Short mmCIF file of C-alpha atoms (C1' of nucleotides) in Angstrom, two decimals:
data_model
loop_
_atom_site.label_atom_id
_atom_site.label_comp_id
_atom_site.label_asym_id
_atom_site.label_seq_id
_atom_site.Cartn_x
_atom_site.Cartn_y
_atom_site.Cartn_z
CA MET A 21 100.49 104.93 114.30
CA GLN A 22 99.62 101.26 114.37
CA MET A 23 103.17 100.24 115.31
CA GLN A 24 103.72 102.90 117.92
CA LEU A 25 100.33 102.37 119.56
CA THR A 26 100.88 98.62 119.73
CA ALA A 27 104.30 99.11 121.30
CA ARG A 28 102.95 101.57 123.85
CA LEU A 29 100.03 99.39 124.91
CA ALA A 30 102.30 96.38 125.24
CA ARG A 31 104.74 98.34 127.38
CA ALA A 32 102.00 99.73 129.61
CA LEU A 33 100.64 96.23 130.17
CA ALA A 34 104.07 94.78 130.92
CA ASP A 35 104.88 97.67 133.27
CA ASP A 36 102.09 96.95 135.71
CA SER A 37 101.33 93.28 135.33
CA ASP A 38 104.11 90.81 134.39
CA LEU A 39 101.98 89.87 131.39
CA SER A 40 102.84 90.45 127.74
CA TYR A 41 100.09 91.31 125.30
CA PRO A 42 100.05 87.77 123.84
CA ASP A 43 99.80 86.39 127.40
CA TYR A 44 96.81 88.66 127.94
CA GLU A 45 95.09 87.48 124.78
CA VAL A 46 95.49 83.84 125.70
CA LEU A 47 94.15 84.38 129.21
CA VAL A 48 91.16 86.37 127.94
CA ALA A 49 90.30 83.62 125.48
CA LEU A 50 90.56 80.94 128.15
CA THR A 51 88.65 82.80 130.84
CA ASP A 52 85.87 83.43 128.32
CA GLN A 53 85.25 79.69 128.32
CA PRO A 54 82.82 78.50 131.00
CA ASP A 55 85.29 75.87 132.22
CA GLY A 56 88.48 77.85 131.57
CA ARG A 57 89.82 75.29 129.12
CA GLN A 58 90.08 74.95 125.35
CA ARG A 59 91.65 72.77 122.65
CA PRO A 60 94.89 74.24 121.28
CA GLY A 61 93.73 74.22 117.68
CA GLU A 62 90.51 76.02 118.50
CA LEU A 63 92.34 78.53 120.66
CA ALA A 64 94.76 79.27 117.83
CA ARG A 65 91.85 79.79 115.44
CA MET A 66 90.10 82.16 117.83
CA LEU A 67 93.23 84.27 118.20
CA GLY A 68 94.20 84.14 114.53
CA TRP A 69 97.50 82.46 115.45
CA GLU A 70 99.39 79.58 113.92
CA LYS A 71 99.11 76.37 115.88
CA SER A 72 102.85 76.21 116.45
CA ARG A 73 102.89 79.73 117.82
CA LEU A 74 100.20 78.84 120.28
CA SER A 75 102.01 75.70 121.30
CA HIS A 76 105.27 77.55 121.97
CA HIS A 77 103.47 80.27 123.86
CA VAL A 78 101.51 77.83 125.99
CA SER A 79 104.79 76.10 126.85
CA ARG A 80 106.26 79.37 128.12
CA MET A 81 103.10 80.29 130.03
CA ALA A 82 102.92 76.81 131.55
CA ARG A 83 106.52 77.17 132.75
CA ARG A 84 105.39 80.32 134.58
CA GLY A 85 102.33 78.63 136.08
CA LEU A 86 99.68 80.66 134.24
CA VAL A 87 98.17 77.73 132.35
CA SER A 88 98.66 73.99 132.25
CA ARG A 89 98.29 71.26 129.67
CA VAL A 90 95.93 68.34 130.20
CA ARG A 91 96.30 65.15 128.18
CA CYS A 92 93.38 62.89 127.36
CA PRO A 93 90.11 64.63 126.49
CA SER A 94 87.67 62.46 124.57
CA ASP A 95 90.16 62.41 121.67
CA GLN A 96 93.35 60.65 122.69
CA ARG A 97 95.57 62.49 120.23
CA GLY A 98 94.50 65.92 121.49
CA SER A 99 95.12 67.98 124.59
CA LEU A 100 93.52 70.83 126.50
CA VAL A 101 94.94 74.12 127.72
CA VAL A 102 93.59 75.04 131.16
CA VAL A 103 93.94 78.37 132.92
CA THR A 104 95.26 77.98 136.46
CA ASP A 105 94.18 79.89 139.58
CA GLU A 106 97.37 81.87 139.21
CA GLY A 107 96.42 82.70 135.61
CA VAL A 108 92.98 83.89 136.66
CA ALA A 109 94.55 86.05 139.36
CA ALA A 110 97.01 87.54 136.86
CA ILE A 111 94.38 88.58 134.35
CA THR A 112 92.03 89.85 137.02
CA ALA A 113 94.81 92.10 138.28
CA ALA A 114 95.89 93.24 134.80
CA ALA A 115 92.58 93.92 133.06
CA PRO A 116 91.62 97.26 134.66
CA GLY A 117 95.00 98.81 133.86
CA HIS A 118 94.90 97.64 130.27
CA VAL A 119 91.38 98.94 129.76
CA ASP A 120 92.51 102.26 131.22
CA ALA A 121 95.45 102.41 128.81
CA VAL A 122 93.23 101.81 125.79
CA ARG A 123 90.88 104.48 127.03
CA ARG A 124 93.71 106.93 127.65
CA TYR A 125 95.55 106.39 124.38
CA VAL A 126 92.57 105.93 122.06
CA VAL A 127 88.98 106.15 123.22
CA ASP A 128 89.23 109.38 125.21
CA LEU A 129 90.97 111.16 122.33
CA LEU A 130 88.37 110.43 119.67
CA SER A 131 84.87 111.74 119.10
CA PRO A 132 81.90 109.36 119.06
CA ALA A 133 81.70 109.80 115.28
CA GLU A 134 85.38 108.91 114.93
CA LEU A 135 84.94 105.80 117.06
CA ASP A 136 82.02 104.72 114.88
CA SER A 137 84.09 105.34 111.79
CA LEU A 138 87.02 103.37 113.19
CA ALA A 139 84.76 100.45 113.97
CA ALA A 140 83.36 100.47 110.44
CA ILE A 141 86.82 100.72 108.89
CA SER A 142 88.10 97.83 111.01
CA ALA A 143 85.16 95.65 110.06
CA THR A 144 85.66 96.40 106.37
CA VAL A 145 89.40 95.68 106.40
CA LEU A 146 88.89 92.46 108.38
CA ALA A 147 86.22 91.33 105.93
CA GLY A 148 88.68 92.00 103.12
CA LEU A 149 91.30 89.86 104.82
CA ARG A 150 88.84 87.03 105.31
CA ALA A 151 87.80 87.26 101.67
CA ASP A 152 91.40 86.68 100.50
CA PRO A 153 92.75 84.00 102.80
CA CYS A 154 96.32 82.75 102.95
CA PRO A 155 96.96 79.11 101.96
CA ASP A 156 97.44 77.83 105.50
CA ASP A 157 94.74 79.93 107.18
CA GLU A 158 91.93 77.80 108.51
CA PRO A 159 88.67 79.05 106.96
CA ALA A 160 86.82 79.20 110.35
CA GLU A 161 83.46 77.53 110.71
CA GLU A 162 80.58 78.25 108.34
CA GLY A 163 76.86 78.02 108.98
CA ALA A 164 76.29 75.96 105.83
CA PRO A 165 79.52 74.44 104.45
CA MET B 5 92.23 94.14 112.83
CA GLN B 6 95.54 95.83 113.50
CA MET B 7 97.29 92.55 114.24
CA GLN B 8 95.84 90.61 111.37
CA LEU B 9 96.47 93.38 108.85
CA THR B 10 100.07 93.75 109.99
CA ALA B 11 100.63 90.02 109.70
CA ARG B 12 99.11 89.91 106.24
CA LEU B 13 101.11 92.82 104.87
CA ALA B 14 104.32 91.37 106.29
CA ARG B 15 103.59 88.01 104.71
CA ALA B 16 102.74 89.53 101.34
CA LEU B 17 105.99 91.47 101.38
CA ALA B 18 108.07 88.44 102.37
CA ASP B 19 106.34 86.30 99.74
CA ASP B 20 107.52 88.33 96.80
CA SER B 21 110.67 90.05 97.92
CA ASP B 22 113.01 88.37 100.46
CA LEU B 23 112.50 91.44 102.63
CA SER B 24 110.77 91.58 106.01
CA TYR B 25 108.73 94.62 106.92
CA PRO B 26 111.46 95.98 109.22
CA ASP B 27 113.98 95.50 106.40
CA TYR B 28 111.69 97.53 104.17
CA GLU B 29 111.40 100.35 106.70
CA VAL B 30 115.16 100.59 107.11
CA LEU B 31 115.76 100.66 103.37
CA VAL B 32 113.07 103.32 102.85
CA ALA B 33 114.61 105.51 105.53
CA LEU B 34 118.08 105.14 104.04
CA THR B 35 117.09 105.67 100.42
CA ASP B 36 115.22 108.81 101.49
CA GLN B 37 118.61 110.30 102.37
CA PRO B 38 120.35 112.05 99.48
CA ASP B 39 123.56 110.07 100.05
CA GLY B 40 121.91 106.82 101.19
CA ARG B 41 123.56 106.92 104.61
CA GLN B 42 122.57 107.86 108.12
CA ARG B 43 123.81 107.72 111.73
CA PRO B 44 122.37 104.76 113.64
CA GLY B 45 120.96 106.88 116.44
CA GLU B 46 119.18 109.19 114.03
CA LEU B 47 117.86 106.27 112.02
CA ALA B 48 116.46 104.69 115.17
CA ARG B 49 114.75 107.92 116.11
CA MET B 50 113.19 108.28 112.64
CA LEU B 51 111.78 104.77 112.81
CA GLY B 52 110.69 104.98 116.45
CA TRP B 53 113.01 102.05 117.32
CA GLU B 54 115.35 101.48 120.20
CA LYS B 55 118.99 101.93 119.31
CA SER B 56 119.84 98.34 120.19
CA ARG B 57 117.08 97.04 117.96
CA LEU B 58 118.45 99.04 115.08
CA SER B 59 121.95 97.83 115.75
CA HIS B 60 120.92 94.18 115.77
CA HIS B 61 118.84 94.63 112.65
CA VAL B 62 121.60 96.42 110.79
CA SER B 63 123.95 93.55 111.69
CA ARG B 64 121.59 91.02 110.11
CA MET B 65 121.02 93.18 107.04
CA ALA B 66 124.76 93.75 106.66
CA ARG B 67 125.33 89.98 106.77
CA ARG B 68 122.93 89.71 103.82
CA GLY B 69 124.64 92.52 101.89
CA LEU B 70 121.73 95.01 101.98
CA VAL B 71 123.57 97.67 103.98
CA SER B 72 127.05 98.16 105.34
CA ARG B 73 128.59 99.91 108.30
CA VAL B 74 131.18 102.64 107.84
CA ARG B 75 133.44 103.66 110.70
CA CYS B 76 134.78 107.16 111.10
CA PRO B 77 132.41 109.97 110.19
CA SER B 78 133.49 113.32 111.65
CA ASP B 79 132.86 111.87 115.12
CA GLN B 80 135.25 109.02 115.86
CA ARG B 81 132.95 107.24 118.28
CA GLY B 82 130.11 107.06 115.78
CA SER B 83 129.38 105.10 112.63
CA LEU B 84 127.22 105.34 109.53
CA VAL B 85 124.80 102.88 107.99
CA VAL B 86 125.01 102.90 104.20
CA VAL B 87 122.62 101.25 101.79
CA THR B 88 124.43 99.09 99.22
CA ASP B 89 123.65 98.71 95.51
CA GLU B 90 122.09 95.40 96.40
CA GLY B 91 119.92 97.10 99.00
CA VAL B 92 118.74 99.69 96.50
CA ALA B 93 117.93 96.92 94.02
CA ALA B 94 115.97 95.02 96.67
CA ILE B 95 113.75 97.92 97.67
CA THR B 96 113.24 98.99 94.08
CA ALA B 97 111.97 95.51 93.32
CA ALA B 98 109.81 95.24 96.42
CA ALA B 99 108.12 98.64 96.58
CA PRO B 100 105.48 98.25 93.86
CA GLY B 101 104.19 94.98 95.31
CA HIS B 102 103.97 96.41 98.79
CA VAL B 103 102.13 99.49 97.61
CA ASP B 104 99.74 97.20 95.75
CA ALA B 105 99.11 95.17 98.88
CA VAL B 106 98.29 98.24 100.95
CA ARG B 107 95.95 99.38 98.20
CA ARG B 108 94.29 95.98 97.96
CA TYR B 109 93.85 95.38 101.68
CA VAL B 110 93.04 98.91 102.80
CA VAL B 111 92.78 101.83 100.41
CA ASP B 112 90.55 100.21 97.81
CA LEU B 113 88.09 99.01 100.44
CA LEU B 114 87.45 102.38 102.07
CA SER B 115 85.54 105.44 100.93
CA PRO B 116 87.32 108.78 100.59
CA ALA B 117 85.52 109.96 103.74
CA GLU B 118 86.73 106.90 105.64
CA LEU B 119 90.29 107.48 104.49
CA ASP B 120 90.11 111.07 105.69
CA SER B 121 88.69 109.92 109.00
CA LEU B 122 91.43 107.30 109.39
CA ALA B 123 94.10 109.89 108.74
CA ALA B 124 92.60 112.22 111.35
CA ILE B 125 92.28 109.42 113.91
CA SER B 126 95.88 108.35 113.33
CA ALA B 127 97.15 111.88 113.76
CA THR B 128 95.19 112.32 116.99
CA VAL B 129 96.36 109.04 118.51
CA LEU B 130 99.97 109.74 117.52
CA ALA B 131 99.77 113.19 119.06
CA GLY B 132 98.48 111.58 122.24
CA LEU B 133 101.42 109.19 122.31
CA ARG B 134 103.88 112.02 121.83
CA ALA B 135 102.23 114.00 124.60
CA ASP B 136 102.82 111.17 127.10
CA PRO B 137 106.31 109.91 126.33
CA CYS B 138 108.00 106.88 127.84
CA PRO B 139 111.10 107.52 130.02
CA ASP B 140 113.61 106.34 127.42
CA ASP B 141 111.91 107.79 124.33
CA GLU B 142 113.99 110.51 122.74
CA PRO B 143 111.84 113.65 122.43
CA ALA B 144 112.65 114.21 118.71
CA GLU B 145 113.83 117.61 117.55
CA GLU B 146 111.80 120.75 118.11
CA GLY B 147 111.78 123.97 116.12
CA ALA B 148 112.26 126.04 119.29
CA PRO B 149 113.41 123.93 122.26
"C1'" DT C 21 131.41 111.37 133.13
"C1'" DA C 22 128.17 111.26 129.35
"C1'" DA C 23 127.07 110.34 124.45
"C1'" DG C 24 127.20 106.99 120.54
"C1'" DA C 25 126.87 102.53 119.67
"C1'" DT C 26 127.22 97.43 120.16
"C1'" DT C 27 126.72 92.94 122.60
"C1'" DG C 28 124.58 88.92 125.20
"C1'" DA C 29 120.71 86.88 127.29
"C1'" DT C 30 116.12 85.97 126.78
"C1'" DC C 31 111.43 86.23 125.19
"C1'" DG C 32 108.43 86.18 120.97
"C1'" DG C 33 107.17 84.26 116.22
"C1'" DT C 34 107.49 81.47 111.77
"C1'" DC C 35 108.62 77.56 108.99
"C1'" DA C 36 109.47 72.86 108.17
"C1'" DA C 37 109.83 68.44 110.19
"C1'" DT C 38 108.11 65.13 113.48
"C1'" DC C 39 105.37 62.32 116.63
"C1'" DT C 40 100.95 60.17 117.84
"C1'" DT C 41 96.39 58.56 117.13
"C1'" DG C 42 91.79 58.34 114.29
"C1'" DC D 17 97.25 58.38 105.20
"C1'" DA D 18 95.09 62.66 107.53
"C1'" DA D 19 94.21 65.37 111.74
"C1'" DG D 20 95.91 67.20 116.25
"C1'" DA D 21 99.65 68.82 118.19
"C1'" DT D 22 104.60 69.54 119.42
"C1'" DT D 23 109.57 70.35 118.45
"C1'" DG D 24 113.96 72.50 116.61
"C1'" DA D 25 116.17 75.92 114.09
"C1'" DC D 26 116.31 80.44 113.14
"C1'" DC D 27 114.78 85.35 112.55
"C1'" DG D 28 112.93 89.39 115.33
"C1'" DA D 29 112.74 92.52 119.58
"C1'" DT D 30 113.81 94.12 124.36
"C1'" DC D 31 116.58 94.85 128.49
"C1'" DA D 32 120.68 95.43 130.90
"C1'" DA D 33 125.55 95.60 130.56
"C1'" DT D 34 129.59 96.99 128.03
"C1'" DC D 35 133.03 99.29 125.10
"C1'" DT D 36 134.94 103.53 123.05
"C1'" DT D 37 135.68 108.29 122.55
"C1'" DA D 38 134.19 113.53 123.25
#
DNA sequence: TAAGATTGATCGGTCAATCTTG
DNA sequence: CAAGATTGACCGATCAATCTTA
């Protein structure tokens, strides 16, 4: 179910938007920032991606004009990923269709009790994953280290 | 949750088996056959894959000695994918660890009621996907067409 | 021609190595 | 040297085109 649903949602998104699902995730994360920009490492952590994956993906998206890289924040060895006007336009156009697809393929088919149950299950499994981290996974920030 | 769980299970499998998750799926499908062989098109349908994906994957697995291609079944334009002794050995070695991982990351964390609910949700969503097929998806066989 | 299957180009993702700056 | 990030090589997946035979 997991695999087939993922494939279907990705196809529906690609069909009416020229964005892949990973593209969509990156744009959502960036447009959630007040200034539409974020450090690559932080962005990777938010998405649960490896840093190299993010870097490759940003390169491809930059080639298509959806985002751009900015050198020289306050830390001279770092960079910033910035969403472009074109990127904002792309996600604005794509979001309603994607939300519709999720509704159509999942939300509309399940009862309120099932949706609650699914949310609880997801939270439990995610907590389990966090409790047993992989060697290279960054632990994510803690309130009191 | 879906994405992170998938990534974790794939990593756990790769860590202790030299098999990727797609490798595992192919070997399971083949070893489920009484004679360990299957037509590529049928195999693709069983897995929900495109035929070209299966073909590429079988090529890589054949290069590693896990399966082999046989020309000339009863239909001269077709072929058969056959699991090798090495392939059987690989899946036999990998299966217990994978089952353990699924248990550890999912089954053990959920209550019996949650597992029932998850099964029902999965069945509903899958039925929804089948009810709204993509153009190129093969309909899968019916009892009474 | 249509069905069965494979191939080539290209995008997506991981791992290990590398480059630059604190 | 360690942290931030990128690069290159290679496996994985999709799309469109192709090859062969019923």
